[in-house]
mmCIF file of C-alpha atoms in Angstrom:
data_model
loop_
_atom_site.group_PDB
_atom_site.id
_atom_site.type_symbol
_atom_site.label_atom_id
_atom_site.label_comp_id
_atom_site.label_asym_id
_atom_site.label_seq_id
_atom_site.Cartn_x
_atom_site.Cartn_y
_atom_site.Cartn_z
ATOM 1 C CA UNK F 1 -47.761 23.700 90.195
ATOM 2 C CA UNK F 2 -49.558 26.261 88.025
ATOM 3 C CA UNK F 3 -50.501 28.183 91.161
ATOM 4 C CA UNK F 4 -46.792 28.372 92.144
ATOM 5 C CA UNK F 5 -45.799 29.574 88.675
ATOM 6 C CA UNK F 6 -48.554 32.213 88.714
ATOM 7 C CA UNK F 7 -47.476 33.371 92.211
ATOM 8 C CA UNK F 8 -43.828 33.619 91.132
ATOM 9 C CA UNK F 9 -44.793 35.534 87.975
ATOM 10 C CA UNK F 10 -47.110 37.885 89.894
ATOM 11 C CA UNK F 11 -44.377 38.567 92.467
ATOM 12 C CA UNK F 12 -41.827 39.181 89.728
ATOM 13 C CA UNK F 13 -44.105 41.759 88.128
ATOM 14 C CA UNK F 14 -44.886 43.413 91.469
ATOM 15 C CA UNK F 15 -41.151 43.598 92.280
ATOM 16 C CA UNK F 16 -40.265 45.388 89.048
ATOM 17 C CA UNK F 17 -38.085 48.321 90.048
ATOM 18 C CA UNK F 18 -37.409 46.914 93.533
ATOM 19 C CA UNK F 19 -34.457 44.628 92.936
ATOM 20 C CA UNK F 20 -33.913 43.942 96.652
ATOM 21 C CA UNK F 21 -37.442 42.650 96.951
ATOM 22 C CA UNK F 22 -36.994 40.525 93.859
ATOM 23 C CA UNK F 23 -33.660 39.171 95.135
ATOM 24 C CA UNK F 24 -35.361 38.203 98.411
ATOM 25 C CA UNK F 25 -38.001 36.382 96.394
ATOM 26 C CA UNK F 26 -35.170 34.469 94.680
ATOM 27 C CA UNK F 27 -33.800 33.481 98.117
ATOM 28 C CA UNK F 28 -31.009 36.015 98.724
ATOM 29 C CA UNK F 29 -30.790 36.968 102.393
ATOM 30 C CA UNK F 30 -30.681 40.775 102.454
ATOM 31 C CA UNK F 31 -30.365 43.132 105.410
ATOM 32 C CA UNK F 32 -31.924 46.575 105.689
ATOM 33 C CA UNK F 33 -31.176 49.674 103.628
ATOM 34 C CA UNK F 34 -29.570 47.858 100.679
ATOM 35 C CA UNK F 35 -29.663 48.733 97.008
ATOM 36 C CA UNK F 36 -29.109 46.663 93.890
ATOM 37 C CA UNK F 37 -28.571 48.761 90.770
ATOM 38 C CA UNK F 38 -28.961 45.940 88.256
ATOM 39 C CA UNK F 39 -31.397 43.161 87.449
ATOM 40 C CA UNK F 40 -31.168 40.728 90.373
ATOM 41 C CA UNK F 41 -31.499 37.765 87.983
ATOM 42 C CA UNK F 42 -28.158 38.742 86.437
ATOM 43 C CA UNK F 43 -26.407 39.581 89.711
ATOM 44 C CA UNK F 44 -26.980 36.456 91.801
ATOM 45 C CA UNK F 45 -26.676 33.662 89.259
ATOM 46 C CA UNK F 46 -28.028 30.151 89.548
ATOM 47 C CA UNK F 47 -27.943 29.732 93.368
ATOM 48 C CA UNK F 48 -29.106 33.087 94.776
ATOM 49 C CA UNK F 49 -30.153 31.398 98.025
ATOM 50 C CA UNK F 50 -26.432 30.875 98.829
ATOM 51 C CA UNK F 51 -25.799 34.652 99.030
ATOM 52 C CA UNK F 52 -26.194 36.694 102.227
ATOM 53 C CA UNK F 53 -25.957 40.501 102.293
ATOM 54 C CA UNK F 54 -25.704 42.516 105.504
ATOM 55 C CA UNK F 55 -27.184 45.953 106.168
ATOM 56 C CA UNK F 56 -26.451 48.990 103.971
ATOM 57 C CA UNK F 57 -24.921 47.131 101.019
ATOM 58 C CA UNK F 58 -24.732 48.779 97.602
ATOM 59 C CA UNK F 59 -24.337 46.577 94.530
ATOM 60 C CA UNK F 60 -23.764 48.524 91.319
ATOM 61 C CA UNK F 61 -24.244 47.513 87.676
ATOM 62 C CA UNK F 62 -22.705 44.406 86.194
ATOM 63 C CA UNK F 63 -21.739 42.771 89.507
ATOM 64 C CA UNK F 64 -21.814 38.951 89.601
ATOM 65 C CA UNK F 65 -21.945 36.601 92.575
ATOM 66 C CA UNK F 66 -20.667 33.160 91.546
ATOM 67 C CA UNK F 67 -21.583 30.420 94.034
ATOM 68 C CA UNK F 68 -20.463 27.360 92.086
ATOM 69 C CA UNK F 69 -17.170 25.985 90.806
ATOM 70 C CA UNK F 70 -17.550 25.883 87.027
ATOM 71 C CA UNK F 71 -14.321 23.929 86.561
ATOM 72 C CA UNK F 72 -16.027 20.715 87.648
ATOM 73 C CA UNK F 73 -17.242 20.559 84.062
ATOM 74 C CA UNK F 74 -14.066 18.557 83.454
ATOM 75 C CA UNK F 75 -15.366 15.846 85.798
ATOM 76 C CA UNK F 76 -18.804 15.553 84.268
ATOM 77 C CA UNK F 77 -17.818 13.225 81.440
ATOM 78 C CA UNK F 78 -17.195 10.518 84.053
ATOM 79 C CA UNK F 79 -19.434 11.919 86.813
ATOM 80 C CA UNK F 80 -22.394 13.770 85.244
ATOM 81 C CA UNK F 81 -23.778 14.909 88.619
ATOM 82 C CA UNK F 82 -20.527 16.419 89.937
ATOM 83 C CA UNK F 83 -20.838 19.967 91.329
ATOM 84 C CA UNK F 84 -19.261 22.164 93.986
ATOM 85 C CA UNK F 85 -21.145 25.018 95.668
ATOM 86 C CA UNK F 86 -20.014 27.474 98.343
ATOM 87 C CA UNK F 87 -21.976 30.342 99.959
ATOM 88 C CA UNK F 88 -20.952 33.997 99.752
ATOM 89 C CA UNK F 89 -21.388 36.396 102.689
ATOM 90 C CA UNK F 90 -21.191 40.186 102.536
ATOM 91 C CA UNK F 91 -21.005 42.186 105.771
ATOM 92 C CA UNK F 92 -22.541 45.543 106.682
ATOM 93 C CA UNK F 93 -21.804 48.905 105.061
ATOM 94 C CA UNK F 94 -20.271 47.570 101.852
ATOM 95 C CA UNK F 95 -19.996 49.124 98.392
ATOM 96 C CA UNK F 96 -19.364 46.796 95.432
ATOM 97 C CA UNK F 97 -18.269 48.662 92.292
ATOM 98 C CA UNK F 98 -19.418 48.103 88.725
ATOM 99 C CA UNK F 99 -18.599 44.788 87.050
ATOM 100 C CA UNK F 100 -16.960 43.265 90.126
ATOM 101 C CA UNK F 101 -17.070 39.482 90.393
ATOM 102 C CA UNK F 102 -17.428 37.806 93.777
ATOM 103 C CA UNK F 103 -16.210 34.214 93.642
ATOM 104 C CA UNK F 104 -17.478 31.150 95.570
ATOM 105 C CA UNK F 105 -16.893 30.965 99.304
ATOM 106 C CA UNK F 106 -15.806 34.584 99.730
ATOM 107 C CA UNK F 107 -16.616 36.465 102.921
ATOM 108 C CA UNK F 108 -16.533 40.248 102.617
ATOM 109 C CA UNK F 109 -16.240 42.002 105.973
ATOM 110 C CA UNK F 110 -17.846 45.188 107.274
ATOM 111 C CA UNK F 111 -17.044 48.707 106.003
ATOM 112 C CA UNK F 112 -15.537 47.509 102.733
ATOM 113 C CA UNK F 113 -15.201 49.038 99.275
ATOM 114 C CA UNK F 114 -14.729 46.668 96.332
ATOM 115 C CA UNK F 115 -13.365 48.569 93.327
ATOM 116 C CA UNK F 116 -15.072 48.196 89.980
ATOM 117 C CA UNK F 117 -14.032 45.309 87.691
ATOM 118 C CA UNK F 118 -12.327 43.489 90.575
ATOM 119 C CA UNK F 119 -12.350 39.719 90.934
ATOM 120 C CA UNK F 120 -12.696 38.912 94.625
ATOM 121 C CA UNK F 121 -11.451 35.379 95.145
ATOM 122 C CA UNK F 122 -10.366 35.611 98.813
ATOM 123 C CA UNK F 123 -11.958 36.844 102.018
ATOM 124 C CA UNK F 124 -11.843 40.612 102.533
ATOM 125 C CA UNK F 125 -11.162 41.891 106.078
ATOM 126 C CA UNK F 126 -13.191 44.651 107.727
ATOM 127 C CA UNK F 127 -12.374 48.286 106.855
ATOM 128 C CA UNK F 128 -10.579 47.403 103.608
ATOM 129 C CA UNK F 129 -10.589 48.684 100.067
ATOM 130 C CA UNK F 130 -9.837 45.962 97.532
ATOM 131 C CA UNK F 131 -9.279 46.131 93.802
ATOM 132 C CA UNK F 132 -7.703 44.337 90.884
ATOM 133 C CA UNK F 133 -7.645 40.913 89.263
ATOM 134 C CA UNK F 134 -7.352 39.085 91.539
ATOM 135 C CA UNK F 135 -8.493 41.645 94.126
ATOM 136 C CA UNK F 136 -5.986 42.631 96.777
ATOM 137 C CA UNK F 137 -6.047 45.195 99.566
ATOM 138 C CA UNK F 138 -5.232 48.638 98.141
ATOM 139 C CA UNK F 139 -6.232 50.780 101.110
ATOM 140 C CA UNK F 140 -8.472 51.090 104.118
ATOM 141 C CA UNK F 141 -11.697 52.929 104.702
ATOM 142 C CA UNK F 142 -10.241 55.289 107.336
ATOM 143 C CA UNK F 143 -7.716 56.601 104.783
ATOM 144 C CA UNK F 144 -10.495 56.886 102.197
ATOM 145 C CA UNK F 145 -12.682 58.934 104.550
ATOM 146 C CA UNK F 146 -9.788 61.294 105.333
ATOM 147 C CA UNK F 147 -9.032 61.675 101.638
ATOM 148 C CA UNK F 148 -12.582 62.479 100.502
ATOM 149 C CA UNK F 149 -13.704 64.535 103.520
ATOM 150 C CA UNK F 150 -12.422 67.869 102.143
ATOM 151 C CA UNK F 151 -14.253 67.200 98.860
ATOM 152 C CA UNK F 152 -17.624 66.229 100.362
ATOM 153 C CA UNK F 153 -20.682 68.065 99.068
ATOM 154 C CA UNK F 154 -24.207 67.664 100.320
ATOM 155 C CA UNK F 155 -26.486 67.765 97.295
ATOM 156 C CA UNK F 156 -28.569 64.588 97.664
ATOM 157 C CA UNK F 157 -31.614 66.494 98.927
ATOM 158 C CA UNK F 158 -31.436 69.165 96.212
ATOM 159 C CA UNK F 159 -33.770 69.027 93.233
ATOM 160 C CA UNK F 160 -31.956 67.917 90.043
ATOM 161 C CA UNK F 161 -31.738 71.425 88.530
ATOM 162 C CA UNK F 162 -30.252 72.945 91.713
ATOM 163 C CA UNK F 163 -27.796 70.069 91.981
ATOM 164 C CA UNK F 164 -26.745 70.592 88.356
ATOM 165 C CA UNK F 165 -26.312 74.338 88.880
ATOM 166 C CA UNK F 166 -24.275 73.808 92.060
ATOM 167 C CA UNK F 167 -21.933 71.270 90.443
ATOM 168 C CA UNK F 168 -21.431 73.294 87.255
ATOM 169 C CA UNK F 169 -20.529 76.359 89.333
ATOM 170 C CA UNK F 170 -18.264 74.385 91.666
ATOM 171 C CA UNK F 171 -16.253 72.988 88.768
ATOM 172 C CA UNK F 172 -16.494 76.189 86.719
ATOM 173 C CA UNK F 173 -18.148 74.402 83.797
ATOM 174 C CA UNK F 174 -20.845 76.915 82.972
#
């Protein structure tokens, strides 16, 4: 038992800064090219092994995946072991905005944007943008791409100072 605790602790330390690696250690199934911009312990809750993420998924700060039905607390006075769990699946090429909450049993399709502070309580079809409480479809990714295409800038490969200079000039803020 002590060996298992030491291994878990050593892995946790070695994963510091690599939240995808740490989430995998917790049991989350994660595809390739994903990023988690928060502490995985806070994101995936008490049953991380019930969450599956596809390829190229971005999870921003404050996002929560809830895999259990907390309302069964009402049953526990008479049935102390009562619980309900349901897995969550996220498809490929998905962006989940800050402070979104993904509820039990939800399946998020491919090419989806979840707006920040949304509560996703139903399945989300492919190529959708959802937002609100509860989340509902507010657009599709094709419309989003058309809308942002004229505004696209390519600054990711620039050093920070060149990026700053470019953006300040572009928005006439200098």
